[in-house]
Short mmCIF file of C-alpha atoms in Angstrom, two decimals:
data_model
loop_
_atom_site.label_atom_id
_atom_site.label_comp_id
_atom_site.label_asym_id
_atom_site.label_seq_id
_atom_site.Cartn_x
_atom_site.Cartn_y
_atom_site.Cartn_z
CA UNK A 296 0.00 0.00 0.00
CA UNK A 297 2.81 2.40 0.94
CA UNK A 298 4.74 1.74 -2.29
CA UNK A 299 1.59 2.20 -4.37
CA UNK A 300 0.81 5.47 -2.63
CA UNK A 301 4.34 6.83 -3.07
CA UNK A 302 4.25 5.82 -6.74
CA UNK A 303 0.96 7.64 -7.21
CA UNK A 304 2.41 10.80 -5.63
CA UNK A 305 5.00 10.95 -8.41
CA UNK A 306 2.08 11.67 -10.76
CA UNK A 307 0.99 14.72 -8.77
CA UNK A 308 -0.20 16.72 -11.79
CA UNK A 309 -2.23 13.78 -13.06
CA UNK A 310 -3.73 13.51 -9.57
CA UNK A 311 -4.49 17.26 -9.61
CA UNK A 312 -6.33 16.91 -12.92
CA UNK A 313 -8.12 13.82 -11.65
CA UNK A 314 -9.58 15.44 -8.53
CA UNK A 315 -10.18 18.90 -9.96
CA UNK A 316 -12.19 17.76 -12.99
CA UNK A 317 -15.21 16.46 -11.02
CA UNK A 318 -14.79 19.19 -8.38
CA UNK A 319 -14.97 21.92 -11.02
CA UNK A 320 -18.16 20.44 -12.48
CA UNK A 321 -19.69 20.01 -9.01
CA UNK A 322 -18.97 23.59 -7.92
CA UNK A 323 -20.23 24.91 -11.24
CA UNK A 324 -23.50 23.06 -10.69
CA UNK A 325 -24.23 25.35 -7.72
CA UNK A 326 -24.74 28.24 -10.16
CA UNK A 327 -25.19 26.80 -13.65
CA UNK A 328 -28.86 25.97 -13.08
CA UNK A 329 -29.83 29.47 -11.90
CA UNK A 330 -30.36 30.95 -15.34
CA UNK A 331 -32.30 27.85 -16.45
CA UNK A 332 -35.00 28.15 -13.77
CA UNK A 333 -37.53 30.01 -15.98
CA UNK A 334 -37.19 27.30 -18.63
CA UNK A 335 -37.53 24.52 -16.03
CA UNK A 336 -40.56 26.27 -14.59
CA UNK A 337 -42.29 26.42 -17.98
CA UNK A 338 -41.26 22.94 -19.08
CA UNK A 339 -42.42 21.20 -15.89
CA UNK A 340 -45.44 23.45 -15.28
CA UNK A 341 -44.18 24.69 -11.89
CA UNK A 342 -44.57 27.94 -9.99
CA UNK A 343 -41.71 30.33 -9.22
CA UNK A 344 -41.48 29.32 -5.55
CA UNK A 345 -41.67 25.63 -6.41
CA UNK A 346 -38.93 25.83 -9.04
CA UNK A 347 -36.45 27.46 -6.64
CA UNK A 348 -36.39 24.20 -4.67
CA UNK A 349 -34.28 22.87 -7.56
CA UNK A 350 -31.51 25.12 -6.22
CA UNK A 351 -32.27 24.81 -2.51
CA UNK A 352 -32.40 21.00 -2.47
CA UNK A 353 -28.92 20.78 -4.01
CA UNK A 354 -27.43 23.32 -1.60
CA UNK A 355 -28.96 21.62 1.45
CA UNK A 356 -27.70 18.12 0.64
CA UNK A 357 -24.33 19.57 -0.40
CA UNK A 358 -23.92 21.42 2.89
CA UNK A 359 -24.78 18.34 4.95
CA UNK A 360 -22.28 16.01 3.30
CA UNK A 361 -19.24 18.36 3.17
CA UNK A 362 -18.30 18.35 6.89
CA UNK A 363 -18.64 14.57 7.30
CA UNK A 364 -16.49 13.75 4.28
CA UNK A 365 -13.43 12.99 6.42
CA UNK A 366 -15.43 10.53 8.54
CA UNK A 367 -16.92 8.82 5.46
CA UNK A 368 -13.46 8.50 3.88
CA UNK A 369 -12.10 6.88 7.05
CA UNK A 370 -14.98 4.41 7.16
CA UNK A 371 -15.12 3.35 3.51
CA UNK A 372 -11.63 4.29 2.30
CA UNK A 373 -10.86 7.51 0.47
CA UNK A 374 -10.50 6.06 -3.03
CA UNK A 375 -13.64 3.96 -2.66
CA UNK A 376 -15.61 6.93 -1.34
CA UNK A 377 -14.29 9.18 -4.12
CA UNK A 378 -15.38 6.65 -6.75
CA UNK A 379 -18.77 6.36 -5.06
CA UNK A 380 -19.18 10.16 -5.05
CA UNK A 381 -18.30 10.52 -8.73
CA UNK A 382 -20.67 7.70 -9.70
CA UNK A 383 -23.59 9.10 -7.69
CA UNK A 384 -23.01 12.61 -8.99
CA UNK A 385 -22.80 11.46 -12.62
CA UNK A 386 -25.83 9.15 -12.49
CA UNK A 387 -27.95 11.71 -10.67
CA UNK A 388 -27.00 14.29 -13.34
CA UNK A 389 -28.35 11.91 -15.96
CA UNK A 390 -31.57 11.45 -13.98
CA UNK A 391 -31.91 15.22 -13.48
CA UNK A 392 -31.75 15.79 -17.21
CA UNK A 393 -34.36 13.11 -17.86
CA UNK A 394 -36.69 14.13 -14.98
CA UNK A 395 -40.35 14.02 -16.10
CA UNK A 396 -41.64 16.19 -13.23
CA UNK A 397 -40.46 18.80 -10.75
CA UNK A 398 -40.74 16.37 -7.84
CA UNK A 399 -38.43 13.87 -9.55
CA UNK A 400 -36.00 16.66 -10.48
CA UNK A 401 -35.80 17.87 -6.86
CA UNK A 402 -35.21 14.31 -5.61
CA UNK A 403 -32.44 13.82 -8.17
CA UNK A 404 -30.89 17.17 -7.20
CA UNK A 405 -30.75 15.96 -3.58
CA UNK A 406 -28.87 12.86 -4.74
CA UNK A 407 -26.62 15.01 -6.89
CA UNK A 408 -25.75 17.19 -3.89
CA UNK A 409 -25.05 14.13 -1.72
CA UNK A 410 -22.77 12.70 -4.38
CA UNK A 411 -21.00 15.96 -5.18
CA UNK A 412 -20.67 17.33 -1.64
CA UNK A 413 -17.67 15.18 -0.79
CA UNK A 414 -15.71 16.14 -3.90
CA UNK A 415 -14.49 19.52 -2.64
CA UNK A 416 -12.93 18.43 0.69
CA UNK A 417 -11.65 15.17 -0.81
CA UNK A 418 -9.95 17.04 -3.65
CA UNK A 419 -8.34 19.53 -1.31
CA UNK A 420 -7.08 16.84 1.06
CA UNK A 421 -5.68 14.71 -1.79
CA UNK A 422 -3.93 17.71 -3.34
CA UNK A 423 -2.30 18.68 -0.05
CA UNK A 424 -1.05 15.11 0.37
CA UNK A 425 0.12 14.65 -3.22
CA UNK A 426 2.24 17.81 -3.24
CA UNK A 427 5.09 18.26 -0.78
CA UNK A 428 4.45 20.79 2.03
CA UNK A 429 6.74 23.24 0.27
CA UNK A 430 4.44 23.03 -2.76
CA UNK A 431 1.17 23.46 -0.86
CA UNK A 432 0.80 26.92 -2.35
CA UNK A 433 0.87 25.43 -5.85
CA UNK A 434 -1.60 22.73 -4.78
CA UNK A 435 -4.01 25.34 -3.43
CA UNK A 436 -3.59 27.36 -6.61
CA UNK A 437 -4.82 24.37 -8.61
CA UNK A 438 -7.74 23.92 -6.20
CA UNK A 439 -8.53 27.64 -6.16
CA UNK A 440 -8.64 27.93 -9.94
CA UNK A 441 -11.47 25.41 -9.88
CA UNK A 442 -13.59 26.60 -6.97
CA UNK A 443 -13.29 30.32 -7.83
CA UNK A 444 -13.67 30.09 -11.61
CA UNK A 445 -16.46 27.49 -11.68
CA UNK A 446 -19.28 29.57 -10.09
CA UNK A 447 -18.38 32.50 -12.35
CA UNK A 448 -18.51 30.45 -15.57
CA UNK A 449 -21.65 28.61 -14.42
CA UNK A 450 -24.27 31.25 -15.31
CA UNK A 451 -22.61 32.04 -18.65
CA UNK A 452 -22.41 28.39 -19.69
CA UNK A 453 -25.87 27.64 -18.33
CA UNK A 454 -27.42 30.55 -20.21
CA UNK A 455 -25.75 29.61 -23.49
CA UNK A 456 -26.71 25.92 -23.23
CA UNK A 457 -30.30 26.72 -22.26
CA UNK A 458 -30.76 29.23 -25.09
CA UNK A 459 -29.18 27.06 -27.77
CA UNK A 460 -30.11 23.53 -26.67
CA UNK A 461 -32.33 22.86 -23.66
CA UNK A 462 -32.21 23.16 -19.87
CA UNK A 463 -31.80 19.37 -19.71
CA UNK A 464 -28.35 19.66 -21.32
CA UNK A 465 -27.20 21.71 -18.33
CA UNK A 466 -27.18 18.34 -16.53
CA UNK A 467 -26.19 16.12 -19.45
CA UNK A 468 -22.86 17.95 -19.91
CA UNK A 469 -21.77 16.42 -16.59
CA UNK A 470 -21.81 12.91 -18.05
CA UNK A 471 -18.61 12.90 -20.15
CA UNK A 472 -16.70 14.73 -17.40
CA UNK A 473 -17.96 12.26 -14.78
CA UNK A 474 -17.04 9.21 -16.86
CA UNK A 475 -13.56 10.58 -17.56
CA UNK A 476 -13.09 11.46 -13.88
CA UNK A 477 -14.08 7.95 -12.82
CA UNK A 478 -11.51 6.44 -15.18
CA UNK A 479 -8.80 8.78 -13.87
CA UNK A 480 -9.63 8.08 -10.21
CA UNK A 481 -9.27 4.33 -10.74
CA UNK A 482 -5.98 4.91 -12.54
CA UNK A 483 -4.20 7.48 -10.36
CA UNK A 484 -5.70 7.72 -6.84
CA UNK A 485 -4.45 5.53 -4.00
CA UNK A 486 -5.32 5.54 -0.30
CA UNK A 487 -2.44 6.83 1.87
CA UNK A 488 -0.99 4.24 4.27
CA UNK A 489 -1.81 6.31 7.38
CA UNK A 490 -5.50 6.52 6.42
CA UNK A 491 -6.57 3.16 7.74
CA UNK A 492 -10.20 2.26 7.48
CA UNK A 493 -11.74 2.50 10.91
CA UNK A 494 -14.36 0.31 12.43
CA UNK A 495 -17.81 1.59 11.57
CA UNK A 496 -19.04 3.64 14.52
CA UNK A 497 -22.17 5.68 14.01
CA UNK A 498 -22.25 8.97 15.89
CA UNK A 499 -26.03 8.96 15.62
CA UNK A 500 -26.80 12.13 17.55
CA UNK A 501 -24.00 14.08 15.92
CA UNK A 502 -25.08 13.07 12.44
CA UNK A 503 -28.75 13.79 13.19
CA UNK A 504 -28.09 17.24 14.69
CA UNK A 505 -25.73 18.16 11.85
CA UNK A 506 -28.28 17.15 9.23
CA UNK A 507 -31.14 19.05 10.86
CA UNK A 508 -29.03 22.11 11.71
CA UNK A 509 -27.33 22.60 8.33
CA UNK A 510 -30.46 21.61 6.39
CA UNK A 511 -32.63 24.17 8.19
CA UNK A 512 -29.92 26.84 8.03
CA UNK A 513 -29.42 26.46 4.29
CA UNK A 514 -33.17 26.67 3.64
CA UNK A 515 -33.40 29.82 5.79
CA UNK A 516 -30.56 31.47 3.87
CA UNK A 517 -31.95 30.47 0.49
CA UNK A 518 -35.61 31.29 1.16
CA UNK A 519 -35.35 34.06 3.77
CA UNK A 520 -35.53 37.08 1.49
CA UNK A 521 -38.38 35.64 -0.56
CA UNK A 522 -40.36 34.81 2.62
CA UNK A 523 -39.67 38.23 4.25
CA UNK A 524 -37.38 36.71 6.85
CA UNK A 525 -38.68 36.65 10.42
CA UNK A 526 -42.11 37.91 9.42
CA UNK A 527 -42.60 34.37 8.12
CA UNK A 528 -43.59 31.65 10.61
CA UNK A 529 -41.86 29.11 8.35
CA UNK A 530 -38.52 30.96 8.56
CA UNK A 531 -38.81 31.53 12.32
CA UNK A 532 -39.39 27.82 13.02
CA UNK A 533 -36.50 26.73 10.78
CA UNK A 534 -34.18 29.36 12.32
CA UNK A 535 -34.90 28.14 15.85
CA UNK A 536 -34.43 24.54 14.74
CA UNK A 537 -31.12 25.39 13.05
CA UNK A 538 -29.77 27.34 16.04
CA UNK A 539 -30.70 24.68 18.61
CA UNK A 540 -29.46 21.81 16.48
CA UNK A 541 -26.09 23.40 15.71
CA UNK A 542 -25.47 24.42 19.33
CA UNK A 543 -26.29 20.90 20.52
CA UNK A 544 -24.16 19.50 17.69
CA UNK A 545 -21.09 21.38 18.94
CA UNK A 546 -21.69 20.16 22.51
CA UNK A 547 -22.20 16.55 21.42
CA UNK A 548 -19.16 16.49 19.11
CA UNK A 549 -16.81 17.95 21.70
CA UNK A 550 -17.78 15.20 24.12
CA UNK A 551 -18.14 12.28 21.69
CA UNK A 552 -15.50 9.54 21.72
CA UNK A 553 -15.77 9.07 17.94
CA UNK A 554 -17.27 12.31 16.55
CA UNK A 555 -18.59 12.45 13.02
CA UNK A 556 -16.85 15.85 12.72
CA UNK A 557 -13.79 16.37 14.91
CA UNK A 558 -14.16 20.01 15.97
CA UNK A 559 -11.01 19.80 18.11
CA UNK A 560 -8.99 20.64 15.01
CA UNK A 561 -10.18 24.23 15.54
CA UNK A 562 -7.88 24.42 18.58
CA UNK A 563 -5.14 25.28 16.11
CA UNK A 564 -5.30 29.08 16.02
CA UNK A 565 -4.10 29.43 12.44
CA UNK A 566 -6.67 26.98 11.14
CA UNK A 567 -9.48 28.55 13.19
CA UNK A 568 -8.53 32.05 12.03
CA UNK A 569 -8.22 30.80 8.45
CA UNK A 570 -11.74 29.38 8.47
CA UNK A 571 -13.14 32.65 9.86
CA UNK A 572 -11.32 34.72 7.23
CA UNK A 573 -12.44 32.30 4.51
CA UNK A 574 -16.06 32.55 5.69
CA UNK A 575 -16.15 36.35 5.56
CA UNK A 576 -14.02 36.52 2.43
CA UNK A 577 -16.49 34.41 0.45
CA UNK A 578 -19.32 36.27 2.22
CA UNK A 579 -18.15 39.44 0.48
CA UNK A 580 -17.14 37.77 -2.79
CA UNK A 581 -20.41 35.94 -3.45
CA UNK A 582 -22.42 38.95 -2.32
CA UNK A 583 -20.82 41.09 -5.03
CA UNK A 584 -20.88 38.31 -7.64
CA UNK A 585 -24.66 37.98 -7.20
CA UNK A 586 -25.28 41.75 -7.17
CA UNK A 587 -23.29 42.70 -10.27
CA UNK A 588 -25.27 40.62 -12.81
CA UNK A 589 -28.52 41.84 -11.23
CA UNK A 590 -27.34 45.44 -11.60
CA UNK A 591 -26.42 44.93 -15.23
CA UNK A 592 -29.59 43.07 -16.23
CA UNK A 593 -32.18 44.98 -14.22
CA UNK A 594 -30.83 48.51 -14.63
CA UNK A 595 -28.50 48.50 -17.63
CA UNK A 596 -30.46 46.20 -19.95
CA UNK A 597 -27.69 43.58 -20.32
CA UNK A 598 -28.61 40.07 -21.42
CA UNK A 599 -27.63 37.11 -19.24
CA UNK A 600 -24.77 36.33 -21.63
CA UNK A 601 -23.34 39.86 -21.59
CA UNK A 602 -23.70 40.06 -17.81
CA UNK A 603 -21.70 36.83 -17.62
CA UNK A 604 -19.06 38.31 -19.91
CA UNK A 605 -18.61 41.16 -17.44
CA UNK A 606 -17.79 38.56 -14.77
CA UNK A 607 -15.38 36.83 -17.12
CA UNK A 608 -12.34 39.14 -16.70
CA UNK A 609 -12.39 38.53 -12.96
CA UNK A 610 -12.40 34.78 -13.46
CA UNK A 611 -9.51 34.91 -15.88
CA UNK A 612 -7.54 37.25 -13.59
CA UNK A 613 -7.89 34.72 -10.76
CA UNK A 614 -7.03 31.88 -13.10
CA UNK A 615 -3.73 33.46 -14.14
CA UNK A 616 -2.65 34.97 -10.81
CA UNK A 617 -3.18 31.84 -8.69
CA UNK A 618 -0.28 29.83 -10.19
CA UNK A 619 1.97 32.88 -9.72
CA UNK A 620 0.94 33.06 -6.06
CA UNK A 621 1.68 29.35 -5.69
CA UNK A 622 5.21 29.86 -7.04
CA UNK A 623 5.77 32.86 -4.74
CA UNK A 624 4.74 30.80 -1.72
CA UNK A 625 7.10 28.02 -2.79
CA UNK A 626 9.93 30.56 -2.94
CA UNK A 627 9.28 31.58 0.66
CA UNK A 628 7.06 34.67 0.43
CA UNK A 629 4.97 34.82 3.61
CA UNK A 630 1.29 33.99 3.04
CA UNK A 631 0.10 36.85 5.27
CA UNK A 632 1.74 39.45 3.01
CA UNK A 633 0.04 38.12 -0.13
CA UNK A 634 -3.24 37.68 1.73
CA UNK A 635 -3.20 41.30 2.91
CA UNK A 636 -2.56 42.56 -0.63
CA UNK A 637 -5.43 40.38 -1.87
CA UNK A 638 -7.86 41.77 0.71
CA UNK A 639 -6.93 45.35 -0.15
CA UNK A 640 -7.37 44.69 -3.89
CA UNK A 641 -10.72 42.96 -3.33
CA UNK A 642 -11.98 45.79 -1.10
CA UNK A 643 -10.80 48.35 -3.68
CA UNK A 644 -12.69 46.58 -6.47
CA UNK A 645 -15.94 46.47 -4.51
CA UNK A 646 -15.50 50.14 -3.58
CA UNK A 647 -15.15 50.92 -7.30
CA UNK A 648 -18.46 49.12 -7.89
CA UNK A 649 -20.11 51.39 -5.31
CA UNK A 650 -19.48 54.30 -7.70
CA UNK A 651 -21.38 52.83 -10.67
CA UNK A 652 -24.07 54.92 -12.37
CA UNK A 653 -26.59 54.19 -15.10
CA UNK A 654 -24.33 55.68 -17.80
CA UNK A 655 -21.45 53.26 -17.15
CA UNK A 656 -20.00 51.52 -20.21
CA UNK A 657 -18.76 47.92 -20.47
CA UNK A 658 -15.16 48.77 -19.58
CA UNK A 659 -16.25 50.70 -16.49
CA UNK A 660 -18.18 47.72 -15.06
CA UNK A 661 -15.70 45.05 -16.22
CA UNK A 662 -12.53 46.67 -14.83
CA UNK A 663 -13.51 46.35 -11.12
CA UNK A 664 -14.25 42.67 -11.76
CA UNK A 665 -10.74 42.22 -13.12
CA UNK A 666 -9.28 43.87 -10.01
CA UNK A 667 -11.52 41.70 -7.82
CA UNK A 668 -10.38 38.53 -9.58
CA UNK A 669 -6.77 39.56 -9.08
CA UNK A 670 -7.46 40.15 -5.39
CA UNK A 671 -9.26 36.84 -4.92
CA UNK A 672 -6.31 34.99 -6.43
CA UNK A 673 -4.10 36.61 -3.82
CA UNK A 674 -6.69 35.82 -1.14
CA UNK A 675 -7.64 32.19 -1.61
CA UNK A 676 -4.29 30.50 -2.23
CA UNK A 677 -2.19 31.95 0.62
CA UNK A 678 -5.10 31.70 3.06
CA UNK A 679 -5.60 27.99 2.38
CA UNK A 680 -1.86 27.36 2.60
CA UNK A 681 -1.54 29.28 5.89
CA UNK A 682 -4.63 27.67 7.43
CA UNK A 683 -3.43 24.09 6.89
CA UNK A 684 0.21 24.62 7.79
CA UNK A 685 -0.08 22.98 11.25
CA UNK A 686 -2.63 20.31 10.31
CA UNK A 687 -1.35 16.74 10.31
CA UNK A 688 -2.02 14.48 7.36
CA UNK A 689 -4.23 12.27 9.48
CA UNK A 690 -6.52 15.27 10.19
CA UNK A 691 -6.36 16.70 6.67
CA UNK A 692 -9.64 15.18 5.47
CA UNK A 693 -11.57 16.27 8.55
CA UNK A 694 -10.08 19.79 8.47
CA UNK A 695 -10.79 20.13 4.75
CA UNK A 696 -14.46 19.29 5.35
CA UNK A 697 -14.79 22.03 7.98
CA UNK A 698 -12.86 24.54 5.87
CA UNK A 699 -14.98 23.97 2.76
CA UNK A 700 -18.21 24.01 4.76
CA UNK A 701 -17.36 27.46 6.14
CA UNK A 702 -16.45 28.63 2.64
CA UNK A 703 -19.81 27.52 1.23
CA UNK A 704 -21.77 28.89 4.19
CA UNK A 705 -19.94 32.19 3.83
CA UNK A 706 -21.16 32.46 0.26
CA UNK A 707 -24.73 31.61 1.27
CA UNK A 708 -24.72 34.16 4.11
CA UNK A 709 -23.21 36.77 1.78
CA UNK A 710 -25.91 36.29 -0.86
CA UNK A 711 -28.67 36.47 1.77
CA UNK A 712 -27.16 39.58 3.36
CA UNK A 713 -26.62 41.40 0.07
CA UNK A 714 -30.09 40.77 -1.34
CA UNK A 715 -31.71 41.81 1.96
CA UNK A 716 -29.71 45.05 2.25
CA UNK A 717 -30.40 45.77 -1.43
CA UNK A 718 -34.17 45.41 -0.92
CA UNK A 719 -34.25 47.56 2.22
CA UNK A 720 -32.02 50.33 0.85
CA UNK A 721 -34.02 50.40 -2.38
CA UNK A 722 -37.22 51.06 -0.44
CA UNK A 723 -35.48 53.75 1.60
CA UNK A 724 -34.11 55.57 -1.45
CA UNK A 725 -37.44 55.25 -3.25
CA UNK A 726 -39.20 56.93 -0.35
CA UNK A 727 -36.57 59.66 -0.20
CA UNK A 728 -36.59 60.41 -3.94
CA UNK A 729 -40.38 60.39 -4.11
CA UNK A 730 -40.42 63.40 -1.80
CA UNK A 731 -39.02 65.50 -4.65
CA UNK A 732 -41.78 64.56 -7.11
CA UNK A 733 -43.91 67.62 -6.58
CA UNK A 734 -45.05 70.51 -8.82
CA UNK A 735 -43.22 72.87 -6.44
CA UNK A 736 -39.85 71.31 -7.34
CA UNK A 737 -38.38 73.23 -10.29
CA UNK A 738 -36.04 70.37 -11.27
CA UNK A 739 -38.92 67.91 -11.35
CA UNK A 740 -41.09 70.27 -13.37
CA UNK A 741 -38.33 70.75 -15.95
CA UNK A 742 -37.79 66.99 -16.24
CA UNK A 743 -41.55 66.36 -16.47
CA UNK A 744 -41.91 68.90 -19.30
CA UNK A 745 -39.08 67.19 -21.19
CA UNK A 746 -40.75 63.80 -20.77
CA UNK A 747 -44.07 65.17 -22.04
CA UNK A 748 -42.37 66.69 -25.05
CA UNK A 749 -40.69 63.36 -25.83
CA UNK A 750 -44.04 61.53 -25.52
CA UNK A 751 -45.79 63.96 -27.87
CA UNK A 752 -43.07 63.43 -30.48
CA UNK A 753 -42.60 59.66 -30.16
CA UNK A 754 -45.80 58.29 -28.62
CA UNK A 755 -48.62 60.73 -29.39
CA UNK A 756 -51.19 58.14 -28.35
CA UNK A 757 -49.98 58.34 -24.74
CA UNK A 758 -51.64 61.06 -22.65
CA UNK A 759 -49.02 63.41 -21.30
CA UNK A 760 -49.91 63.75 -17.62
CA UNK A 761 -50.45 60.06 -17.02
CA UNK A 762 -47.70 58.82 -19.32
CA UNK A 763 -45.27 61.40 -18.01
CA UNK A 764 -45.87 60.41 -14.41
CA UNK A 765 -45.48 56.72 -15.26
CA UNK A 766 -42.13 57.32 -16.96
CA UNK A 767 -40.98 59.56 -14.12
CA UNK A 768 -41.87 56.95 -11.52
CA UNK A 769 -40.00 54.26 -13.46
CA UNK A 770 -36.94 56.48 -13.47
CA UNK A 771 -37.29 57.03 -9.72
CA UNK A 772 -37.32 53.25 -9.22
CA UNK A 773 -34.20 52.88 -11.37
CA UNK A 774 -32.34 55.60 -9.52
CA UNK A 775 -33.40 54.24 -6.12
CA UNK A 776 -32.26 50.77 -7.10
CA UNK A 777 -28.93 52.13 -8.37
CA UNK A 778 -28.31 53.90 -5.06
CA UNK A 779 -29.22 50.73 -3.16
CA UNK A 780 -26.68 48.73 -5.19
CA UNK A 781 -24.05 51.38 -4.46
CA UNK A 782 -24.79 51.22 -0.72
CA UNK A 783 -24.53 47.42 -0.65
CA UNK A 784 -21.27 47.38 -2.61
CA UNK A 785 -19.85 49.93 -0.17
CA UNK A 786 -20.80 47.80 2.84
CA UNK A 787 -19.13 44.77 1.27
CA UNK A 788 -15.98 46.81 0.58
CA UNK A 789 -15.79 47.91 4.23
CA UNK A 790 -16.40 44.35 5.43
CA UNK A 791 -13.61 43.03 3.19
CA UNK A 792 -11.13 45.65 4.35
CA UNK A 793 -11.95 44.94 8.00
CA UNK A 794 -10.64 41.38 7.59
CA UNK A 795 -7.13 42.82 7.75
CA UNK A 796 -7.66 43.06 11.52
CA UNK A 797 -7.66 39.23 11.67
CA UNK A 798 -4.22 38.85 10.08
CA UNK A 799 -2.35 38.68 13.43
CA UNK A 800 -4.40 35.59 14.34
CA UNK A 801 -2.60 33.65 11.61
CA UNK A 802 0.27 32.88 13.93
CA UNK A 803 3.59 31.69 12.64
CA UNK A 804 3.72 27.95 12.19
CA UNK A 805 5.58 25.77 14.66
CA UNK A 806 7.40 24.57 11.55
CA UNK A 807 8.28 27.10 8.83
CA UNK A 808 6.19 27.27 5.71
CA UNK A 809 7.63 24.70 3.37
CA UNK A 810 8.68 22.41 6.28
CA UNK A 811 10.60 19.35 5.31
CA UNK A 812 8.58 16.33 4.45
CA UNK A 813 8.56 13.60 7.03
CA UNK A 814 8.62 16.01 9.98
CA UNK A 815 5.25 15.77 11.74
#
């Protein structure tokens, strides 16, 4: 077993391709279906609220499986569990594409999330083991290129496939990638000798509380804004259930002899600080990634494809800067320095977005995304490398599950926060601007006269007073929405910059970064 594992490590780049191929597809599936929802809704004769469960069901099952990946790998064997995950994810993708009804599609999405949830932490753990500790920066660069680029490309690819083929092909495209990944896993992946399969011990209460807590929490985050948050009895009940379950889960796991998730790994200050920084970093990143396409489509008239193209420069900036960061880390540059530069660049980009107006051209809205992508490349890679620097190989799978769970939850919290602030600030600005719509306001009267003149020239059938007021009110809504977007971007910029205060918590490793292999 040891010889086979060491031989497999010599093929580290083949291993990187093997684990990142299914992980990229799985992460992309968290966003690729979003733009297809209207088509799914019409094809399966479903309502808007019903169709959103296609997204929620996947996120819930995904969130539940991520933190217990290390335990599942220790019980069934990492290679066996990885093969099982790829098979379930691929088959469920086939069933999703062929689903005859919404109920069947939601059930298949649950299976898809259960199969795909383990791919992220497994891939990260395998990469960290396959590359020497001195090359962990390069390993995290390979991982980061997948998990950062995939959700950005998802909406673009999903929109193009849906418009040109069918929403069902959004799922069918997973099949060739899944089959190829399965072949590569069998060929290149081996279980490490220190990861011995443990006797099956079911931490029943821990698993139950984790499932209930994360399931309820993910539903609250995904449905909260639509249900008006705590004005909804449904959201209140799920929030209480999530809070109680997760608190009890922490208590149970800290006292369990064989916990399903070993929370004691958080005693390492660097890893604990890294997970907190990762949570809030993706909180801000996903908040802005969700807001920018909405801004472009709702206010600027961009199509889904062109809105996706605005996100593209950021994805490519991350894609190209991450390998450079990996090389710099290998040469001895301290992760905290690169991480600080990344946070400043990311905060700067979001601050630039807070200055958008309705006359902005493509370059103006695309440039901040490029800066943000550059910053995220400098954020993700050194943070992951610094967080894991004191984690033993035996704990790598468990730690990776916790780390990736916090990353995903950070994104979910960020989306919920951003959409809520956007809605509230939009109402506030609408109320404020409406106060100026009065005949006694000279600026309003001048604008109203111009609108009436335009209507008489271009739409003579529209009555001037009524038509003019309608057009004026629409413009008020646009301006109020623009100001709300600016406010939300500004809050995210401040939140990103404030993460610099957590840098001192990333204490220096007991062994220098790039410690010699074999020293544990």
